[in-house]
Structure formats: structure tokens, C-alpha cells
Coordinates of C-alpha atoms and ligand atoms in Angstrom, one line a residue:
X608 CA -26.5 -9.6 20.9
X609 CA -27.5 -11.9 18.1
X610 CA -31.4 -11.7 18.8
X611 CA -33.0 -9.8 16.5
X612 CA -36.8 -10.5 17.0
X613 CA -37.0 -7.0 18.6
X614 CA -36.2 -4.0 17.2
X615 CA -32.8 -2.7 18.3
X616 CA -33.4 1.3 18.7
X617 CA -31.1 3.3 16.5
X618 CA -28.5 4.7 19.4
X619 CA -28.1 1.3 20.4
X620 CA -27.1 0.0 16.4
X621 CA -25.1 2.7 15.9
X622 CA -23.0 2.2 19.1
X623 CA -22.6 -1.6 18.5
X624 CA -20.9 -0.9 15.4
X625 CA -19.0 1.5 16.8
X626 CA -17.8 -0.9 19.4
X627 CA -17.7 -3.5 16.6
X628 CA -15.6 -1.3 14.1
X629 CA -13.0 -0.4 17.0
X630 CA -12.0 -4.4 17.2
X631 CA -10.5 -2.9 13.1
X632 CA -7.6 -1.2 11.8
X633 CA -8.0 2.2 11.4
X634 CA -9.2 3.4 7.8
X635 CA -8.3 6.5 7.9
X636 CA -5.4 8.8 10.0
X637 CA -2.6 6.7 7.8
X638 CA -0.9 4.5 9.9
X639 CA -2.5 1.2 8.2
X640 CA 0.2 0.8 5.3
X641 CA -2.0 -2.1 3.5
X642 CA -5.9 -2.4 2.8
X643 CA -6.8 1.1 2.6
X644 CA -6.0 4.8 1.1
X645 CA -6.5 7.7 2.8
X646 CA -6.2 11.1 0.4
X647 CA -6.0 13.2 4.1
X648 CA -9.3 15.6 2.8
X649 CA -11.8 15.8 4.7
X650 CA -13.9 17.6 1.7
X651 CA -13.5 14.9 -0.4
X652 CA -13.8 12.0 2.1
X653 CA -17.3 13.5 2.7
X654 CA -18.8 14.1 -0.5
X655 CA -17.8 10.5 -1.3
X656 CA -19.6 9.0 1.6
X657 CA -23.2 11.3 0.4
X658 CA -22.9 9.7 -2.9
X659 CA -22.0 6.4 -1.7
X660 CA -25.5 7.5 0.8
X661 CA -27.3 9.2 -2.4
X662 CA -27.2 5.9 -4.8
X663 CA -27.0 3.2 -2.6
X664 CA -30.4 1.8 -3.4
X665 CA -29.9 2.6 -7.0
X666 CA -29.3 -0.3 -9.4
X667 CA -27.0 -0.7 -12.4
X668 CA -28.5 -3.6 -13.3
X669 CA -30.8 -1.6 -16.4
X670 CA -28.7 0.9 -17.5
X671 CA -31.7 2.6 -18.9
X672 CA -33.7 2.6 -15.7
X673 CA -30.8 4.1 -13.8
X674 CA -29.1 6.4 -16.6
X675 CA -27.3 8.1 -14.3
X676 CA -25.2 5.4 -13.4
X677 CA -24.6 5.0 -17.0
X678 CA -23.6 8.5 -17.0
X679 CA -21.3 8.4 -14.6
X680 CA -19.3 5.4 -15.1
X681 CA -19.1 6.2 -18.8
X682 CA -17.2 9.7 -17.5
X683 CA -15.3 7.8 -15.2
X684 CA -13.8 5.2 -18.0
X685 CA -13.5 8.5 -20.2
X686 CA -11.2 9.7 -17.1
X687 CA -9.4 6.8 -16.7
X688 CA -8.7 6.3 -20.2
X689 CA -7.2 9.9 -20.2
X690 CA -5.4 8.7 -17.4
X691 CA -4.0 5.7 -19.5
X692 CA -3.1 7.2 -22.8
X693 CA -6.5 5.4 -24.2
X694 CA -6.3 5.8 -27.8
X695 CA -9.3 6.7 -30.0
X696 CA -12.4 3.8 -30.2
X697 CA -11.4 2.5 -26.7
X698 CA -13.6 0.7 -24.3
X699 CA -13.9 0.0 -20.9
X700 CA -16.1 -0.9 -17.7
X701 CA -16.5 0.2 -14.1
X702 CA -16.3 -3.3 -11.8
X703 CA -16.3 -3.6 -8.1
X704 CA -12.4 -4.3 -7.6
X705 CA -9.5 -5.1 -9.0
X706 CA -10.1 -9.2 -8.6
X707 CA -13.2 -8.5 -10.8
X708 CA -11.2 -6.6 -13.5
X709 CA -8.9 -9.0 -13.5
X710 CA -11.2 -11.5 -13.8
X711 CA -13.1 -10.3 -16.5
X712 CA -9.9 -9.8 -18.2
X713 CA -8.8 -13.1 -18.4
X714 CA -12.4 -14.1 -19.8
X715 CA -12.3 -11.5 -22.2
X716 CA -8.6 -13.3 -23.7
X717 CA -10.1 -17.1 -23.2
X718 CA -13.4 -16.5 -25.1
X719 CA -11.6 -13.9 -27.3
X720 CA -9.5 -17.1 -28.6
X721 CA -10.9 -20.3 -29.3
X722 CA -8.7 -23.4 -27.6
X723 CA -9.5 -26.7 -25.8
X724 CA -6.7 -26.2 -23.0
X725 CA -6.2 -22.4 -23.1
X726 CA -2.9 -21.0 -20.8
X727 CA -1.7 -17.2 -19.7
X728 CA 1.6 -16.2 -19.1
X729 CA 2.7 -14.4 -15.8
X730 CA 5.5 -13.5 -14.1
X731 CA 5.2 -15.0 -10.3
X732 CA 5.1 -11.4 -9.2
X733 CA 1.5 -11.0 -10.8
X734 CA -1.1 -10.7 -8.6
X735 CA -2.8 -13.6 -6.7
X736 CA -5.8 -13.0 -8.7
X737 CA -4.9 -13.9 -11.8
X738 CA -4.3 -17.3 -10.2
X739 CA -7.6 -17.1 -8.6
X740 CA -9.1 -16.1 -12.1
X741 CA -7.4 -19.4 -13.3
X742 CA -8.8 -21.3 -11.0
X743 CA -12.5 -19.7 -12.4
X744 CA -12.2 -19.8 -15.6
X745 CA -9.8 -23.1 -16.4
X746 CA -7.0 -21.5 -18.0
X747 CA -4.0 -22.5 -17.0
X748 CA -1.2 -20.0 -15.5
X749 CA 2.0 -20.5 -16.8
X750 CA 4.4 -18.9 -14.2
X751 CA 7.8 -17.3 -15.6
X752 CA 10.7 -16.4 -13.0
X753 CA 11.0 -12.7 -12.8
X754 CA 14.6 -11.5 -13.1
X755 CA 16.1 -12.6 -9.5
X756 CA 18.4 -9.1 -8.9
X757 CA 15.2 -6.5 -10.4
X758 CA 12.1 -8.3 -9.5
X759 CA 10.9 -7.3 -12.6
X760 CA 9.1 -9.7 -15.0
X761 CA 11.7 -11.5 -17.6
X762 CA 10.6 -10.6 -21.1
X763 CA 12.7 -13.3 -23.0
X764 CA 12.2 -16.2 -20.4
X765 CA 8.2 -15.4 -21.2
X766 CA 8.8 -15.5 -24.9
X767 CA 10.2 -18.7 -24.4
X768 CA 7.0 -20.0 -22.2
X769 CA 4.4 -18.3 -24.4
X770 CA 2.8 -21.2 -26.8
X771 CA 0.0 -22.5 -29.2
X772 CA -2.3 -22.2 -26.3
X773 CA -1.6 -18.9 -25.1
X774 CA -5.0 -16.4 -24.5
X775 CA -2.9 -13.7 -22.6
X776 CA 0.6 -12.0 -21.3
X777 CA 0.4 -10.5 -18.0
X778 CA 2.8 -7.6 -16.8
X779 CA 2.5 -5.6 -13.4
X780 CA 2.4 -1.7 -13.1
X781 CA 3.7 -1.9 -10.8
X782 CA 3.7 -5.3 -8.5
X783 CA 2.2 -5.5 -5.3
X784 CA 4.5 -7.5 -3.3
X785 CA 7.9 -5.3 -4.5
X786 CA 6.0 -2.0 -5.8
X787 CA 8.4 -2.6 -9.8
X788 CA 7.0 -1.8 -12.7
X789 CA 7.3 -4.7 -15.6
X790 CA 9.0 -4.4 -18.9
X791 CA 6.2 -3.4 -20.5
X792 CA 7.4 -2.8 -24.2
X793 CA 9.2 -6.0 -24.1
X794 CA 6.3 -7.5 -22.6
X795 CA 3.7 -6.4 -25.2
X796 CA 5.6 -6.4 -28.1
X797 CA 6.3 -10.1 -27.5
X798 CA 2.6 -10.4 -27.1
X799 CA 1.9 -8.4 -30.4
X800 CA 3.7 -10.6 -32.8
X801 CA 2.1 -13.5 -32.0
X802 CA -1.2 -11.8 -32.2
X803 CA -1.6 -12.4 -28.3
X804 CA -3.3 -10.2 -25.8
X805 CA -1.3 -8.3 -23.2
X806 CA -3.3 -6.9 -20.3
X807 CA -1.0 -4.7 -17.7
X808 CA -2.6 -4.9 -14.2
X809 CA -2.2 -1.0 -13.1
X810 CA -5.1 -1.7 -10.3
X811 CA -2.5 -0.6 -8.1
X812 CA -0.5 1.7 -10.2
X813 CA -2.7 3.4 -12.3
X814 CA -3.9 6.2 -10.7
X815 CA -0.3 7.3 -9.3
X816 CA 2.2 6.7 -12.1
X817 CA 0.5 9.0 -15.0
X818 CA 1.8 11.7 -12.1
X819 CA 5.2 11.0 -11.4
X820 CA 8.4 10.2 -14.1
X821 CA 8.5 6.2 -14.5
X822 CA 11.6 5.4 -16.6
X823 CA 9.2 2.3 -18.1
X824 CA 6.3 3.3 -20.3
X825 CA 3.1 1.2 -19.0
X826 CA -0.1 2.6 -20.7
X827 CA -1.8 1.9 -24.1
X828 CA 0.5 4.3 -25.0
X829 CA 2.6 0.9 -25.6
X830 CA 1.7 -0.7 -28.9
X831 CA 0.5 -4.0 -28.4
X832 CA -1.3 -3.4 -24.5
X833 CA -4.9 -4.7 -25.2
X834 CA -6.3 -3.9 -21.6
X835 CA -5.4 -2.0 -18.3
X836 CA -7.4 -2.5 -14.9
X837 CA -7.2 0.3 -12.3
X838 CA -8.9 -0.1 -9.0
X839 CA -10.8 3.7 -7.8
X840 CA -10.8 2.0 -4.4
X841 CA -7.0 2.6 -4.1
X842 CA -5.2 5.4 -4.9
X843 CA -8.4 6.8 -6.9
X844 CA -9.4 7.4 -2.8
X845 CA -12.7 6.1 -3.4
X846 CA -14.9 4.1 -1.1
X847 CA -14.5 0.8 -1.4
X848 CA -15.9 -1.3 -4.2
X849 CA -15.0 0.5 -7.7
X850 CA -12.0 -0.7 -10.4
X851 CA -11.9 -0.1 -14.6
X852 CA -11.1 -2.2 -16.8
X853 CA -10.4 -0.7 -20.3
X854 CA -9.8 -2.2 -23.8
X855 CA -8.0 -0.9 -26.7
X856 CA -11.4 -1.6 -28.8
X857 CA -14.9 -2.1 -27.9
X858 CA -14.5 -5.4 -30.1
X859 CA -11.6 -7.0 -27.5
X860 CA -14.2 -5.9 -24.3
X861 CA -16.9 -7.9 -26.1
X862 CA -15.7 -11.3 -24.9
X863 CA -16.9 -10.4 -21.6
X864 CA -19.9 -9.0 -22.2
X865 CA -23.0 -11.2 -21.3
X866 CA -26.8 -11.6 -22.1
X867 CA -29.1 -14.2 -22.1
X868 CA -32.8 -14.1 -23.3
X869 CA -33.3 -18.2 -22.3
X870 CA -35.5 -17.8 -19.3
X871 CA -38.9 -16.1 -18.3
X872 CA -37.6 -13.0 -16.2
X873 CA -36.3 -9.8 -17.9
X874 CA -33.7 -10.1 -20.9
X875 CA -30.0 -10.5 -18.6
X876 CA -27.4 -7.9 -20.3
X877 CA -24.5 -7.2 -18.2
X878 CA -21.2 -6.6 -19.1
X879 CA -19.6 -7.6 -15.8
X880 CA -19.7 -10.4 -13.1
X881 CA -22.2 -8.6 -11.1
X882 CA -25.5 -8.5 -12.3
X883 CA -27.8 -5.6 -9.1
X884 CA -25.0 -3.7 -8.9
X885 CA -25.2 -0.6 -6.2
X886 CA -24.9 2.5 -7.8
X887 CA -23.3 3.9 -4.1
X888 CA -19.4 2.9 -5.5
X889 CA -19.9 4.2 -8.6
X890 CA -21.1 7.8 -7.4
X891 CA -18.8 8.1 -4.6
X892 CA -16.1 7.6 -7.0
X893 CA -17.8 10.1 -9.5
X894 CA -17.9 12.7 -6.3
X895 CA -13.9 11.9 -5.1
X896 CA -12.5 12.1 -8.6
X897 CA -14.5 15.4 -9.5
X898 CA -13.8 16.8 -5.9
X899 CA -10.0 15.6 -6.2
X900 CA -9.5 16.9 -10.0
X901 CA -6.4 15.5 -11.8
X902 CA -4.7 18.9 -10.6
X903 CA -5.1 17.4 -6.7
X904 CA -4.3 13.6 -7.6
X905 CA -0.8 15.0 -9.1
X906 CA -0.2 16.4 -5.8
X907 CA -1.9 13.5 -4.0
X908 CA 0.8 11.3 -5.8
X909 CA 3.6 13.5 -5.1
X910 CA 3.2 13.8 -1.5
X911 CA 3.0 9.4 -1.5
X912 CA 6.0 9.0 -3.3
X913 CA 8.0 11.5 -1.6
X914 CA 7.0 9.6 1.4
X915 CA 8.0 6.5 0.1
X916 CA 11.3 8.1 -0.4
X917 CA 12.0 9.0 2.3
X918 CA 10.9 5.7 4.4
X919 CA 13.5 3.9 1.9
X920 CA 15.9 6.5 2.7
X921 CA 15.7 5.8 6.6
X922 CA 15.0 2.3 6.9
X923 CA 18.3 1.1 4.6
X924 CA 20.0 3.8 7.1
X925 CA 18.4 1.6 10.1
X926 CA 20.7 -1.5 11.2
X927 CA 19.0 -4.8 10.5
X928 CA 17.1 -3.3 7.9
X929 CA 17.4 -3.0 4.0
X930 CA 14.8 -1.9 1.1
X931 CA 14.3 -5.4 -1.1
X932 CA 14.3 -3.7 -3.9
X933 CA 14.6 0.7 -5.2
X934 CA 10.7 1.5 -5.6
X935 CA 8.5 2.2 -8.6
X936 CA 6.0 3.8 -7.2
X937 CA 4.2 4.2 -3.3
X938 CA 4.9 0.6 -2.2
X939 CA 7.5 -0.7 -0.4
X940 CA 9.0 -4.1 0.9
X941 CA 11.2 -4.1 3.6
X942 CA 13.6 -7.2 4.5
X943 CA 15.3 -7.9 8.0
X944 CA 18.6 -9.5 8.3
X945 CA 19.4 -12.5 10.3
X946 CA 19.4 -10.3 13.8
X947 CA 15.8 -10.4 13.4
X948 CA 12.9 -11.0 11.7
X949 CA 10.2 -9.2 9.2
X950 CA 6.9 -10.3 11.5
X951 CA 8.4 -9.1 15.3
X952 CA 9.3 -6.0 13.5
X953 CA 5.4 -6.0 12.2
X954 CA 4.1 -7.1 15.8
X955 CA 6.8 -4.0 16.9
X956 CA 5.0 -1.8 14.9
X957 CA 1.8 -2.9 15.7
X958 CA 2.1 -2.1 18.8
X959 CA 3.3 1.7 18.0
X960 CA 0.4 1.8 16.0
X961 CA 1.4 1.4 12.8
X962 CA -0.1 -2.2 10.6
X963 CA 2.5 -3.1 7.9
X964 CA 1.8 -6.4 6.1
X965 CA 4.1 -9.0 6.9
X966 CA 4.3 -11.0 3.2
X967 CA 6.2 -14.3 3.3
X968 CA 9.2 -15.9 2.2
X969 CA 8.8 -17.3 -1.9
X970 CA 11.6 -19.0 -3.6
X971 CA 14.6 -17.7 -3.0
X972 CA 13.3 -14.2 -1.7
X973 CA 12.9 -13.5 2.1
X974 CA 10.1 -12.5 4.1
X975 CA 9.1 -8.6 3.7
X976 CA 7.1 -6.0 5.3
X977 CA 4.7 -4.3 2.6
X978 CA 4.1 -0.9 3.3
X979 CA 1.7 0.8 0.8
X980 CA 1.6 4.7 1.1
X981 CA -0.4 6.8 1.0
X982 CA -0.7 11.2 1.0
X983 CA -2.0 11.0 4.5
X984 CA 1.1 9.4 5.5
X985 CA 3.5 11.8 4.5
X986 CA 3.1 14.3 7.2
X987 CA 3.9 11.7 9.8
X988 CA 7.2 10.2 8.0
X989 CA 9.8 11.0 10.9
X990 CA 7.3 9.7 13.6
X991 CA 7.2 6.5 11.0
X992 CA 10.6 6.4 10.8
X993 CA 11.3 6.7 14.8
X994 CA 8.8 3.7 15.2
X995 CA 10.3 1.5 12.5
X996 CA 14.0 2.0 13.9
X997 CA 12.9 1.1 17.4
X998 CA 11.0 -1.9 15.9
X999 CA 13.7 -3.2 14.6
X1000 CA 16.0 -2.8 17.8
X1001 CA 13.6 -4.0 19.4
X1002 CA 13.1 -7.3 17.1
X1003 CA 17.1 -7.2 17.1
X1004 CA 16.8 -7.8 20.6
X1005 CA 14.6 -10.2 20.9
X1006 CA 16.6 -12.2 18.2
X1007 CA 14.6 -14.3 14.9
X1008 CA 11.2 -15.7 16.1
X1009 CA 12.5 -20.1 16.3
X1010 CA 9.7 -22.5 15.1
X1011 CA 9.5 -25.2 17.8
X1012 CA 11.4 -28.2 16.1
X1013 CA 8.8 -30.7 17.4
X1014 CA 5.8 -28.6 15.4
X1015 CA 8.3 -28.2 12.2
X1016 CA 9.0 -31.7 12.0
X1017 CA 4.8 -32.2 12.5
X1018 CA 3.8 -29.8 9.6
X1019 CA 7.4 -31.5 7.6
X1020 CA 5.4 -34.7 7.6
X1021 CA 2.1 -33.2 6.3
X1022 CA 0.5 -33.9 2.8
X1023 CA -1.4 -31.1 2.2
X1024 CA -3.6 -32.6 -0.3
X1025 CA -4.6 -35.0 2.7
X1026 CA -5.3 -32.6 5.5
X1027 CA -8.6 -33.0 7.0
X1028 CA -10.5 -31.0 9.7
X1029 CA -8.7 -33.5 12.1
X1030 CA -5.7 -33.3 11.2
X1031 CA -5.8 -29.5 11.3
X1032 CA -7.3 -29.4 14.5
X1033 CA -3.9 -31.2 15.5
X1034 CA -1.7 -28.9 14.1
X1035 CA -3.7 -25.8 15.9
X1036 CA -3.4 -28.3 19.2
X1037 CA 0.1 -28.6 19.1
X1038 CA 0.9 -24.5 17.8
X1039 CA -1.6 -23.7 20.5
X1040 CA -3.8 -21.8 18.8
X1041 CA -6.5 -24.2 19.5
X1042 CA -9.8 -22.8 21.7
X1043 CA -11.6 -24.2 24.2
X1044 CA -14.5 -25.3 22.0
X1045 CA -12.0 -26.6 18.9
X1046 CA -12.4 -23.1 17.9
X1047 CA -8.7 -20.6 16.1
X1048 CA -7.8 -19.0 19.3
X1049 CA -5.1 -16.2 17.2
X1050 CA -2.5 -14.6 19.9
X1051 CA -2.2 -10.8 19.5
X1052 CA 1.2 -11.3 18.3
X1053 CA 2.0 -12.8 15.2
X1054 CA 5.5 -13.6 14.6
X1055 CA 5.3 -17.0 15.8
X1056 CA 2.2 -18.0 13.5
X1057 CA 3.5 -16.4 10.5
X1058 CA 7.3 -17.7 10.9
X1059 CA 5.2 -21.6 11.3
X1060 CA 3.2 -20.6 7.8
X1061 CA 7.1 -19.3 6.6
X1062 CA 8.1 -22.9 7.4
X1063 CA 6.0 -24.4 5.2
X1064 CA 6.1 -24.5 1.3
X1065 CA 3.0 -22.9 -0.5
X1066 CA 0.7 -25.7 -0.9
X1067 CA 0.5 -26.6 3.0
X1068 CA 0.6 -22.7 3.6
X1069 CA -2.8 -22.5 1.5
X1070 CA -3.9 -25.7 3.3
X1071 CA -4.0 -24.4 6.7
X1072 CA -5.1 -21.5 6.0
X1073 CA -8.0 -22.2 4.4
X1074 CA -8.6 -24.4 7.2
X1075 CA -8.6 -21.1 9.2
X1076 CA -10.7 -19.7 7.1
X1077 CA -13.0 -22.1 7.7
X1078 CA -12.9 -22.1 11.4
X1079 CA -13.3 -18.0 11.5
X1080 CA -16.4 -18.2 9.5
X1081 CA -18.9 -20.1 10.8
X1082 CA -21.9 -18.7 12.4
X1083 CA -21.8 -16.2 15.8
X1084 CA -23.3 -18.7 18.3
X1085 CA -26.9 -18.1 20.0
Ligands
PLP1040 C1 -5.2 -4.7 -5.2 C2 -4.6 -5.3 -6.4 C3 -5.3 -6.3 -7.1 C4 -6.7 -6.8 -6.7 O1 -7.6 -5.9 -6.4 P1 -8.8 -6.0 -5.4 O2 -9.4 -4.7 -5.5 O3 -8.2 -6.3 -4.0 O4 -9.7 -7.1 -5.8 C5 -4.8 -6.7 -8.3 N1 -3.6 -6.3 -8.7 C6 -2.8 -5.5 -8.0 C7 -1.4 -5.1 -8.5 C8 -3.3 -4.9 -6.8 O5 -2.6 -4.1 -6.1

């Protein structure tokens, strides 16, 4: 398997990935409620994947040596910023995700204003990549409480946090983990008088909302939004590896654009992270979005969220069951009560073939199931619904996944600033997840690894499972 010295013939490659991509959730069918989109159209599926085909050895790199890419992802930001109520002298980018919009956003507010220590405001219900883009690019995330009965960010509590060293205000259109939009008036007004950007992270959103009636405005249709970022690769239902950012000017995207002349090769002028970028993305999301036409992606979004209503419907009708919290948009989050737990009912479902993603307890909220929806869902609701209800009974009969006391009072005692490989090849001894060779032997149910991670509080959650992380990625053995 992992010689390569001679040539594999083509059948063979093609049906070891086929073997290799059935060990995956499904991408496509919609019964995998997290990680991927599925518009249901075959038509459009398949002029996506010749384009992705068509450019993938092209380079955006030299936008005048590949002008087509040019082309096309200036008509995409020209469609997004339709999309997004993008007034007049607006700017914007193509990037390969949300992370990297996000990113790029927060560099654009840190270089944008000059300070030794600089911080951003966020509600804890922002994404995890503005935390991740903190960790980059040293600025330090200030996190606000959101409003504990709404889940949606608290506009005067982030007033009160915002200071002298303040580069950006972050709101959420809507969240991932709860599917609410912000206060985004409040939000970016507050930003506006202190002369402060305000970027709304729509990656989710963006693409969905300009279709259905939100009661909260979102776009730069609200004075005092500076950027947006909406990810393609979502509910755009683009192959994977195409977001936008936009700015209200070309002068606030400027902070993120790069070029250096200081070394031998050919002048560097990008204006995001990636420097050989594949133009494959960029024309399959040209293809879908033509293909799809705003006309189909309002009735791509209608069919989601009339799905999503009608899961939240049935599941606060299903005994053991509530919806966290009445949803903005095509996500969901789904708490147990004490008869059971969120991650049997995800194993439950896993086993009917449905993924749902188990997220885990913070603060005072409980653990969830995300479900994120999409149109090739909706015409499989009731056998959804008839799956989740017998997940539940059957979690309810089971009773709430126990932590063994012995391992609780183990982790209890751990500093997770201190763990070393050793010490985490204890833990995985005494959870038994430990492999014969010291390798992560994961069982095919979850529920009792994930209610172990619930145990713990944040910082030892990230320590061990980076030390998973670590122990899944090492090289395939010869
Ligand atoms: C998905 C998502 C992101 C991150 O995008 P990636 O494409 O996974 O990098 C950021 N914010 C929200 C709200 C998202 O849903």
C-alpha cells in the first residue's frame, strides 16, 4: 500500500480511493448535518466539479498571467456584494475559507490601527477562528458574555469592554454553535462612534439570510459594518475551498494587502494568505453560482429553512428533547434532558445514518447536537424526524453516558499546561483508548469519549486533544 516505486495502474488508484473515501461521511445524499452542503442538483454539482477539473493547474498567483481568474473572482465579489447590500466603492477578495477571511480580517483592523498591545471584542459565541486568528496575529480577544436567555451577543456589556486598544468588534450572522443572528445595529453603531471597525462574520449566513425575512438587519446595509466574510463552500454549494471577504472601501481592504520587492525572484503581490493559489475553487464556484442563479439559491434557502422548521417543530414535540434556542437561520442545536444525553443520541443517529455534531457543554450552557441544513435534506425531514425520536428513546433508555469516577478524578488532578506525551499516554491507558503500539485506538461509539472531554474545563479539553491530534497524524507505517 504505501510503496510507490512502481507505478500503480489507474483502475487500481481509483479503486483505493474509493475504498479510502468509504472509511468518510457521506458528502452528498444529506444525512451529514455538519461539514458539508449539498444543493440536491445534480446539474450544478457537475458543472462545478469540470471547473474545479478545467482550472486546477491554473494559478492565481499573477493575476495578469491568469486573467481569467481575475475575472471571475472579481464577478464573484461583485455577486456577493449584491448579496450583502455592498454600497458603492466597495472592495473585496475571494480566499480559500472562512478561517482565511477571518483571518485576513483581523489583520486588516490590527494594521489598519496603529497600537503596541492591540485587542478585539467578541462575544463567546464568535467563531473559533477569530481565536485562532488571535493566536496568529497577537491581538488579544476580549470575550463578552452573550445574553444567557437569547444567545445573542450583548451590545452594552461590549461597549463596556471595548477600549483604547480596541482594532475590531465582532458580531455573528448568524452563530455557528446556536444558528442567532447578533445585534448588529447595536453592535456597529457602538463600533462607529469610537471610530472602530466592525466586521460581521456571515461565512455561515451569508448566502441564506439575503433570502429569507430576518427580523435583525446584518449587511452593510448597517452603518458602521466595515467588512463581511461569506464562505462559497457552504451554502454558496461550492466545492470546497472558496470564502469572500468584502470591505466597505478599497482603503479599509488595503491593510491586508501584501507585496514585497526585497528578494531576487518575481515581485510578491498578493492580497491574501495564499500566495499559488488554484484557480479550481474559484471556477467551480463561478460555474455553481452561475448555474444556481440568485433565482435558485432563494429557493435553495427556502427549502433549508423550512426544513429547519420543521426539525424544531418535531424534536421540542420529542420527550427528552428541546430546541436550545428558536433559529435564525438553517442551523440548529438540540439539548437532551437529564434522561439522556446529547452524544448517545449522536452515536443513535449515527447509527441510522444520520452524523449530527455533538458540540460540548460551555459555561452554563449544556451539551448540543448541531445540525446544519441543508436543501438536500428537506425531502427526507419525516425519515429525520422518525430517526431522531427513536434516538432519543433509545439514549432515554440507556440512561446519561457516567464518566468512570476513578478517570474523572485522574483528568481532575491534571494541569493542562504540564501534560506531556506521557502523561497523555496515561490518560488514553486508563480511558482505554490506548493501542497496541501506544497508538489512539477511537471506539466507534462516542458518547463515552466526548462526555470524558465534557468533564473537563476548556484548557485540558484543548490539551488532550491536541495530543490526539498529534498521535493521528504521524506518518502511515512501511
Ligand atoms: C464555517 C465558519 C467559519 C470558518 O470557516 P471555514 O471555512 O471552516 O474556515 C467561520 N465562521 C462561521 C460562522 C462559520 O460557520
Amino acid at each position: 500500500m504505501t510503496g510507490v516505486k512502481a507505478a500503480m495502474p489507474t483502475d487500481e488508484v481509483l479503486a483505493t480511493l474509493r475504498m479510502l473515501q468509504g472509511l468518510d461521511l457521506p458528502a452528498h445524499g444529506g444525512r451529514t448535518l455538519a461539514y458539508v452542503y449539498d444543493s440536491g442538483l445534480a446539474d450544478a454539482d457537475a458543472v462545478g466539479l469540470e471547473a474545479l477539473a478545467m482550472f486546477a493547474g491554473s494559478n492565481g498567483l499573477d493575476p495578469t498571467a491568469f486573467p481569467s481568474l481575475l475575472k471571475m473572482e472579481n464577478d464573484l465579489v461583485a455577486l456577493a456584494g449584491g448579496l450583502l447590500d455592498a454600497p458603492d466603492g466597495f472592495a473585496g477578495s475571494a480566499t480559500s475559507g472562512g478561517t482565511e477571511s477571518i483571518l485576513l480580517a483581523v489583520l486588516a483592523a490590527r494594521k489598519g490601527r496603529d497600537h503596541p498591545s492591540p485587542s478585539m471584542v467578541l462575544p463567546t459565541s464568535a467563531h473559533a477562528a477569530f481565536l485562532k486568528a488571535a493566536a496568529y496575529l497577537g491581538v488579544r480577544a476580549v470575550l463578552v458574555d452573550v445574553d444567557p436567555v437569547t444567545l445573542r451577543a450583548d451590545p452594552a456589556a461590549m461597549a463596556a469592554a471595548v477600549d483604547d486598544s480596541t482594532v475590531l468588534v465582532v458580531a455573528s450572522a448568524p452563530s455557528y454553535a446556536h444558528g442567532v443572528i447578533d445585534p448588529v445595529p447595536e453592535i456597529a453603531a457602538l463600533a462607529a462612534a469610537r471610530g472602530i471597525r466592525c466586521h460581521v462574520d456571515a461565512c455561515i449566513g451569508g448566502w441564506v439570510l439575503p433570502h429569507l425575512d430576518t427580523a435583525t438587519p446584518w449587511t452593510f446595509a448597517v452603518e458602521g459594518v466595515t467588512s463581511v466574510s461569506v464562505d462559497l463552500h457552504k451554502y454558496a454549494y461550492t466545492p470546497k475551498g472558496v470564502s469572500v471577504l468584502l470591505h466597505r472601501t478599497a482603503a479599509l481592504r488595503s491593510t491586508h494587502l501584501f507585496a514585497s520587492a526585497n528578494w531576487p525572484g518575481y515581485t510578491m503581490l498578493n492580497a491574501t494568505m495564499q500566495s499559488t493559489r488554484s484557480g479550481g475553487p474559484l471556477a467551480a464556484a463561478w460555474a455553481v453560482t452561475r448555474r444556481i442563479g440568485l433565482d435558485g439559491y432563494a429557493e435553495l434557502a427556502r427549502r433549508a429553512r423550512e426544513a429547519t422548521l420543521a426539525i424544531a417543530r418535531a424534536a421540542d414535540g420529542i420527550p427528552g428533547l428541546r430546541v436550545l434556542v428558536t433559529p435564525d437561520s438553517t442551523l440548529l442545536a438540540l439539548a437532551t434532558d437529564d434522561s439522556c444525553d446529547a452524544f448517545t443520541v449522536a452515536d443513535e443517529m449515527l447509527e441510522r445514518g444520520w452524523y449530527v455534531q455533538p458540540q460540548l457543554s460551555f459555561g452554563n450552557l449544556p451539551p448540543t447536537l448541531h445540525l446544519t441544513l441543508s436543501a438536500a435534506t428537506a425531502p427526507a425531514v419525516d425519515e429525520l424526524v422518525d430517526d431522531l425520536s427513536d434516538a432519543v428513546a433509545a439514549a432515554r433508555a440507556a440512561g446519561p453516558v457516567r464518566v468512570d469516577p476513578g478517570l474523572a478524578a485522574l483528568l481532575g488532578g491534571i494541569d493542562p499546561a504540564a501534560l506531556d506525551d506521557a502523561g497523555f499516554a496515561g490518560i488514553l491507558g486508563a480511558a482505554g483508548l490506548a493501542g497496541a503500539d501506544g497508538s489512539l485506538a477511537l471506539p466507534s461509539r462516542m458518547a463515552g469519549v466526548n462526555a470524558l472531554l465534557d468533564a473537563c474545563p476548556p484548557a485540558l479539553r484543548e490539551a488532550l486533544l491536541l495530543g490526539v491530534l498529534d498521535r493521528l497524524s504521524r506518518p502511515t507505517p512501511g
